CSV table of C-alpha atoms and ligand atoms in Angstrom, one decimal:
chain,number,residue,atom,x,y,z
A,153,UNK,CA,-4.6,3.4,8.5
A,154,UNK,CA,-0.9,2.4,8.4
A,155,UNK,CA,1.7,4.4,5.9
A,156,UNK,CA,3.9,3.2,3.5
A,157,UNK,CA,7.3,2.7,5.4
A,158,UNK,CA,10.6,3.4,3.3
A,159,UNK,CA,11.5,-0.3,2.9
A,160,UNK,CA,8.0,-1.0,1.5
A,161,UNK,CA,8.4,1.7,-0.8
A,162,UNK,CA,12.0,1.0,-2.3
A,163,UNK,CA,10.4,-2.3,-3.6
A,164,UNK,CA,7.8,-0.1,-5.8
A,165,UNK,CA,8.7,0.2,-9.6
A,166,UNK,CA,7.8,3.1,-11.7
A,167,UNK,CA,6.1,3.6,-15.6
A,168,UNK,CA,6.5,7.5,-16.5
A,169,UNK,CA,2.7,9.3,-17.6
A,170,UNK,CA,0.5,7.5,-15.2
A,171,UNK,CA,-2.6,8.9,-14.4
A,172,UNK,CA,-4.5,8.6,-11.3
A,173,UNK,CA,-8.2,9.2,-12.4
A,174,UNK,CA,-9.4,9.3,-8.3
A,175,UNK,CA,-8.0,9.6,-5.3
A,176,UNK,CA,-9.3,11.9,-2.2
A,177,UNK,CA,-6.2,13.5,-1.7
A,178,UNK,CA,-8.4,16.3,0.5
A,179,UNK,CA,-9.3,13.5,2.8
A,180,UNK,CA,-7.8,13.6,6.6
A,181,UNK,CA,-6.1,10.2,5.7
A,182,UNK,CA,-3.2,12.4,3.5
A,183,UNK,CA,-3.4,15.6,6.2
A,184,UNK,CA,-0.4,14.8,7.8
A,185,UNK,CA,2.5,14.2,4.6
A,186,UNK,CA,0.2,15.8,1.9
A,187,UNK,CA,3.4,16.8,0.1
A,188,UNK,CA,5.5,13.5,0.9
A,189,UNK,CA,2.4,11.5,-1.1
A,190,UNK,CA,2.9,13.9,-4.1
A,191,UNK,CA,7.2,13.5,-4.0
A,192,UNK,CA,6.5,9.6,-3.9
A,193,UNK,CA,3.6,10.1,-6.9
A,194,UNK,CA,5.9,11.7,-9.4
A,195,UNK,CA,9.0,9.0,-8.5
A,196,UNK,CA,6.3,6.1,-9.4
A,197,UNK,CA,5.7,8.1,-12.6
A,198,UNK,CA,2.4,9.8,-11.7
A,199,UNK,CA,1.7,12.5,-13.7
A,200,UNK,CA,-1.2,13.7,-12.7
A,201,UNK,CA,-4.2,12.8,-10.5
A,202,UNK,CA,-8.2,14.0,-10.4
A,203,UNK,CA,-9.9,14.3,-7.0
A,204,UNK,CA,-13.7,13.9,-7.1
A,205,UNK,CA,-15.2,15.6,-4.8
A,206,UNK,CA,-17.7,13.7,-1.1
A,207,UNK,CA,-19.2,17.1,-0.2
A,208,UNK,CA,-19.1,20.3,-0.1
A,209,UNK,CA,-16.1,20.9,2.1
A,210,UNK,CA,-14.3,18.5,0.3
A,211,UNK,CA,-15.1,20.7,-2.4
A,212,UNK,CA,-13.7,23.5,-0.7
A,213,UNK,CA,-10.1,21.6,-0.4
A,214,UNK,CA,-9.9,20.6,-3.7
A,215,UNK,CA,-10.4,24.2,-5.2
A,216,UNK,CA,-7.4,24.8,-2.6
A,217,UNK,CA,-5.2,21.9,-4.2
A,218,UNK,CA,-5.6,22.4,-7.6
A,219,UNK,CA,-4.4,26.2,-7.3
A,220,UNK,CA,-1.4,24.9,-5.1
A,221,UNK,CA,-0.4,21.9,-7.5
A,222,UNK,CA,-0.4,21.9,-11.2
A,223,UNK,CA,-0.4,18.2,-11.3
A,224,UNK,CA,-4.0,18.0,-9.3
A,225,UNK,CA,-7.6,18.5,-11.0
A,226,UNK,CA,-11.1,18.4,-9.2
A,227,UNK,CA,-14.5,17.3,-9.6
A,228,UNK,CA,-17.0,19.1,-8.3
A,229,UNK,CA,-19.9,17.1,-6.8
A,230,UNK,CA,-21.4,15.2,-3.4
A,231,UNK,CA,-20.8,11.9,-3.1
A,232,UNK,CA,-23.7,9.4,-2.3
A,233,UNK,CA,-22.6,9.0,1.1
A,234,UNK,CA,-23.0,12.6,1.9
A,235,UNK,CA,-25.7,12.7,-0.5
A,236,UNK,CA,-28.3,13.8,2.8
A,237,UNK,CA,-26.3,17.0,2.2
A,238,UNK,CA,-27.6,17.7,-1.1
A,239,UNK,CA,-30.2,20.5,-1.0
A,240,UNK,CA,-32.0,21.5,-4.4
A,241,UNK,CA,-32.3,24.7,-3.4
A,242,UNK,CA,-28.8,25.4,-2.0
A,243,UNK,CA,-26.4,22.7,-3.7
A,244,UNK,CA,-26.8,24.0,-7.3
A,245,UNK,CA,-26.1,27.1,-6.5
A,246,UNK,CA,-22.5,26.6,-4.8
A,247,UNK,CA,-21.8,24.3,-7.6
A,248,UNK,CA,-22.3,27.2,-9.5
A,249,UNK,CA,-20.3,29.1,-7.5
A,250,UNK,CA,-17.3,27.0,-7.6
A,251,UNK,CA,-17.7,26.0,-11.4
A,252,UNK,CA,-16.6,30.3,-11.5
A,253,UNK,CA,-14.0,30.0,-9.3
A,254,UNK,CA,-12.1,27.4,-11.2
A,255,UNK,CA,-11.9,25.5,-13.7
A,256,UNK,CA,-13.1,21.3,-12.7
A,257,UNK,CA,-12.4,18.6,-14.6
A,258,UNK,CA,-15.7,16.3,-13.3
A,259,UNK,CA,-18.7,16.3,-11.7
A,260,UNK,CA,-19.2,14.1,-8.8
A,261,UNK,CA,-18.3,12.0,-7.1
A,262,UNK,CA,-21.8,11.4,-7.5
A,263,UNK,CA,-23.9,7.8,-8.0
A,264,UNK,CA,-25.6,5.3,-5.7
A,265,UNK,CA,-25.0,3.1,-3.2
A,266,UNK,CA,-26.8,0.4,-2.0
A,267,UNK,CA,-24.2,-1.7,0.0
A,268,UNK,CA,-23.7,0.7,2.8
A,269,UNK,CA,-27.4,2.4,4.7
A,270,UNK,CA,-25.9,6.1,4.9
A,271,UNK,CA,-28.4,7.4,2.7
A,272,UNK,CA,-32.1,6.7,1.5
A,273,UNK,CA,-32.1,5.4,-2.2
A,274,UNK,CA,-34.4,8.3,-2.7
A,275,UNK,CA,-32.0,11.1,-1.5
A,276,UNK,CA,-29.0,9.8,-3.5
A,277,UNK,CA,-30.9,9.6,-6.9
A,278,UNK,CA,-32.5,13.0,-5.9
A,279,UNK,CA,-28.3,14.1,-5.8
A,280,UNK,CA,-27.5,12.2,-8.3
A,281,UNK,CA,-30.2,13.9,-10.8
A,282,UNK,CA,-29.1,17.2,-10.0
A,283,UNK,CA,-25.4,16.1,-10.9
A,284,UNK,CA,-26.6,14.7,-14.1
A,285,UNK,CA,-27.8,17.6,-15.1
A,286,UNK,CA,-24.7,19.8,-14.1
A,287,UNK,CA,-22.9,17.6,-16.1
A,288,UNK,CA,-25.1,18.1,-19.4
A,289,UNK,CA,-25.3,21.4,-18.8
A,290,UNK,CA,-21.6,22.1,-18.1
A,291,UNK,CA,-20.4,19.7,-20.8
A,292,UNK,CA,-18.0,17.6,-18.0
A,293,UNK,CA,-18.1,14.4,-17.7
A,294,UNK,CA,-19.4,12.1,-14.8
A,295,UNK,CA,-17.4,10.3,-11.7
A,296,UNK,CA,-20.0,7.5,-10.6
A,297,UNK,CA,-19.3,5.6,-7.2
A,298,UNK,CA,-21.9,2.4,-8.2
A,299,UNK,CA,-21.9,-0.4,-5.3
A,300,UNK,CA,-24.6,-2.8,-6.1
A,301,UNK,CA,-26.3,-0.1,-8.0
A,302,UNK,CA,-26.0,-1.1,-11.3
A,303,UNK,CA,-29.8,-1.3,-12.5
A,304,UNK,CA,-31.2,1.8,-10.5
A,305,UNK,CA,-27.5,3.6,-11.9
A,306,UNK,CA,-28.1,2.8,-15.3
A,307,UNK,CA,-32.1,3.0,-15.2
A,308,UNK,CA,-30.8,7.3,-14.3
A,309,UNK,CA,-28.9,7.4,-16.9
A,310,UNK,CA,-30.0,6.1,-19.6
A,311,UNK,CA,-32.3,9.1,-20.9
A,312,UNK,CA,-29.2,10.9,-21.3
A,313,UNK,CA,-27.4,8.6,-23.0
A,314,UNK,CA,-25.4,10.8,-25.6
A,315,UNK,CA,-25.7,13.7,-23.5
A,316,UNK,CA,-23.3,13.4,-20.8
A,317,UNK,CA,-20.1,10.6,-20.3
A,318,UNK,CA,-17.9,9.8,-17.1
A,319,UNK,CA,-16.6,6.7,-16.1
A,320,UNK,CA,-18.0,4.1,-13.6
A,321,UNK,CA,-15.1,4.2,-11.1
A,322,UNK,CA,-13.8,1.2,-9.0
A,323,UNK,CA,-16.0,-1.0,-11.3
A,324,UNK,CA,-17.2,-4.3,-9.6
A,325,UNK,CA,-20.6,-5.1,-11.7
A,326,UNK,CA,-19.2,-8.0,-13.8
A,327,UNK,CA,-18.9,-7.8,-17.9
A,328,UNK,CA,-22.5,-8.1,-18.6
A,329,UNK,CA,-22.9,-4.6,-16.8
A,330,UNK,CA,-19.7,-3.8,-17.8
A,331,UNK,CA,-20.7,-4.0,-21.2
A,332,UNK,CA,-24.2,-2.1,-20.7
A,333,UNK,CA,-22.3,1.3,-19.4
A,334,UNK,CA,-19.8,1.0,-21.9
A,335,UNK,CA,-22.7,1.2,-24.4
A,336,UNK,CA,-24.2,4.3,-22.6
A,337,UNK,CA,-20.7,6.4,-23.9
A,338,UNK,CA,-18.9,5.7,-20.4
A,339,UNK,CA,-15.5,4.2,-19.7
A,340,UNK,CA,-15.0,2.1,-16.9
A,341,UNK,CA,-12.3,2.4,-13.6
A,342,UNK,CA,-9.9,-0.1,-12.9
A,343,UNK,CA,-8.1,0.0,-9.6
A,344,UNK,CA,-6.5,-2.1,-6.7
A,345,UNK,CA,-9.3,-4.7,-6.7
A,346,UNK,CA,-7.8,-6.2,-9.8
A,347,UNK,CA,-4.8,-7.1,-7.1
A,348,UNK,CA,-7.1,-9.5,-5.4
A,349,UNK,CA,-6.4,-12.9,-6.3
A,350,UNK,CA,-10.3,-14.0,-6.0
A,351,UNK,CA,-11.6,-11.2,-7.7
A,352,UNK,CA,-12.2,-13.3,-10.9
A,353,UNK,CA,-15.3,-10.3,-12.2
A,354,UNK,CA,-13.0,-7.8,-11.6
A,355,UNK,CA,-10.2,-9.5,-13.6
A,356,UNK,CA,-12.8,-10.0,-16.6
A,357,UNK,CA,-13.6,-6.4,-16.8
A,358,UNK,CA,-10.0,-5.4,-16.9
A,359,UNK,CA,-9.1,-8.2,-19.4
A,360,UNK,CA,-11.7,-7.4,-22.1
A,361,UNK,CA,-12.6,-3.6,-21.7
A,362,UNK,CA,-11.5,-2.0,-24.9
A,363,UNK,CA,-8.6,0.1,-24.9
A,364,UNK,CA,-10.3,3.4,-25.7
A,365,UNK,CA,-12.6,3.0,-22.6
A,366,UNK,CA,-10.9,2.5,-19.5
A,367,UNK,CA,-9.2,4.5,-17.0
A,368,UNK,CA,-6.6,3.7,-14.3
A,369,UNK,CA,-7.7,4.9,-10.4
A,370,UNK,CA,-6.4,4.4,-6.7
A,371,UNK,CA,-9.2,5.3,-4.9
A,372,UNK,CA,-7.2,6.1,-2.4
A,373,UNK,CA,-6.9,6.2,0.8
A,374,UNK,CA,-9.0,2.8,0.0
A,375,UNK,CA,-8.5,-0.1,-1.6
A,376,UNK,CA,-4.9,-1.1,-1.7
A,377,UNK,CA,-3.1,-3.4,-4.1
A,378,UNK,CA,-2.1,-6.5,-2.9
A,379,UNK,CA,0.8,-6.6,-1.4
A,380,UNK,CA,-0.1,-3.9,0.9
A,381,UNK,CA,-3.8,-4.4,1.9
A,382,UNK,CA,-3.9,-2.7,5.1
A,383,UNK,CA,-1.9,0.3,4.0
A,384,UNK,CA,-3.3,3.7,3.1
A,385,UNK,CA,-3.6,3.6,-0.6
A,386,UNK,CA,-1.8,6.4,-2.5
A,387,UNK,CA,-0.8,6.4,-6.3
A,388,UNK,CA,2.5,5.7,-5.8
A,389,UNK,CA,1.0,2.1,-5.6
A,390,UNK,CA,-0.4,2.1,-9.1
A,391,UNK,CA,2.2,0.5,-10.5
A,392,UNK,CA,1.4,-2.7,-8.8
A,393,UNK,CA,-1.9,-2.4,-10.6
A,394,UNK,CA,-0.7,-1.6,-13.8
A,395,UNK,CA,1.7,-4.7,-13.8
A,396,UNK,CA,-1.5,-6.9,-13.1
A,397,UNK,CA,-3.5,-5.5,-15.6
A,398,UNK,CA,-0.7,-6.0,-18.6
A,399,UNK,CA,-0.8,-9.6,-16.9
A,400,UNK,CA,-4.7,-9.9,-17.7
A,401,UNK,CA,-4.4,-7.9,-21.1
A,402,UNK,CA,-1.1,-9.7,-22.3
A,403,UNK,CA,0.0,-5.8,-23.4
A,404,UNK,CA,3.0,-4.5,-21.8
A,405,UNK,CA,3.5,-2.3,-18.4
A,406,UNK,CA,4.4,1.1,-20.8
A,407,UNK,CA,0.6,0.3,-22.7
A,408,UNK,CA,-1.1,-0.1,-20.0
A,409,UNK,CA,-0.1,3.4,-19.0
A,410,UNK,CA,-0.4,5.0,-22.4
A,411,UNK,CA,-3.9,3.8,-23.1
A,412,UNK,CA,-5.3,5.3,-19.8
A,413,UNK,CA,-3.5,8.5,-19.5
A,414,UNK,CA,-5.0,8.6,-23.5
A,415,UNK,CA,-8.2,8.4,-22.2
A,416,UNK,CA,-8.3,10.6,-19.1
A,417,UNK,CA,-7.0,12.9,-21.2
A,418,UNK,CA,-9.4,12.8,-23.6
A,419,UNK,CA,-12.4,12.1,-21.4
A,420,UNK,CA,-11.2,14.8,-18.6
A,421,UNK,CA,-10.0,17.2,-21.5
A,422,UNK,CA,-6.4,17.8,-18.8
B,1228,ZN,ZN1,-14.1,7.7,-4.4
């Protein structure tokens, strides 16, 4: 994955309080200028940032990072891809574990994927159930990874409906689903897809989401805003995404910002 060079980056603005909702800042992609990323974060105004959780090493990291960096909080889960890692017996009990060690903002990243054959459907809802629960039980709210998931998603959590919240990250189901999860109690993530000139769904969602309900993400090291598709994504890019969302919402760059970092901050209680 290429890196942002120095030219690229003096052509970046920056809006003070963003928050990056998710980013895997434990992955290998930000091994080698962990600390760079986090320099270049805070000049683009990033305030803080959340990093869900893919298993439990990742897990492991994240505990790390958050005592090392005030700005960084964790959620605590095993991502559908890994979700062959999840063990009923074994899993709760290290979530346990690390829910004493620390304090997490999230579970998951947890959900279901159905674009990508890593993982029986089976498995990941068995994972996924399991996170649900934590998430009732500890009172945090949800990080769901949903990729042409939407009915089995909702059809899981829909008995809890009251019970537990999150947000739908990196949300590509179009408004009608949109509209279902929102109903549900969760807020939905917007991120560098909304860059993508064709991506008229993803435009729609950003455009009429209401302003209580949605939350600003990188998703790094994926998904980078246009112009730097190719690039490792990192949140000092977010600015690119919040100047095309106050595009779509005709609200300004500033509101953009204050409207999301509102609603991490309530839904992630920072
Ligand atoms: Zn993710």
């Amino acid at each position: 994955m290429k890196h942002l060079t120095p030219e690229k980056l003096a052509q970046l603005s920056s809006y003070p309080g963003i928050i990056d909702s998710h980013i895997h800042l434990d992955s290998q992609a930000f091994a080698s200028d962990l600390d760079q990323c986090l320099s270049r974060a805070a000049r683009a105004g990033v305030s803080r940032m959340l990093l869900p959780s893919t298993d439990e090493s990742s897990s492991r990291r994240i505990l790390q990072l958050t005592q090392q960096h005030p700005q960084l909080s964790g959620g605590l889960g095993i991502h559908p891809h890994q979700a062959a890692e999840f063990d009923p017996q074994r899993s709760p009990r290290v979530w346990r574990d690390f829910l004493q060690q620390s304090k997490w903002a999230a579970i998951g990243e947890t959900g279901l994927e159905l674009h990508y054959d890593f993982c029986p459907l089976q498995t990941q809802k068995q994972s996924l159930q399991a996170q649900i629960e934590l998430a009732a039980e500890t009172g945090l709210p949800l990080i769901l990874h949903c990729r042409l998931a939407e009915e089995p998603l909702y059809e899981m959590l829909q008995p809890w409906a009251g019970k537990v919240s999150g947000v739908v990250h990196c949300f590509t189901g179009g408004w009608e689903w949109a509209l279902k999860f929102l109903d549900l109690g969760f807020y939905i993530g917007v991120g560098g897809l909304v860059t993508l000139p064709k991506a008229a769904e993803v435009h729609e969602v950003a455009e009429k989401v209401p302003g209580d309900r949605w939350l600003l993400e990188t998703d790094g090291p994926y998904l980078s805003p246009v112009p730097f598709r190719g690039f490792r994504n990192e949140s000092c890019l977010l600015p690119l995404v919040v100047e095309r969302i106050a595009t779509l919402r005709k609200i300004s760059a500033p509101e953009v910002v204050r409207q999301t970092a509102e609603n991490a901050f309530s839904l992630f209680r920072l």
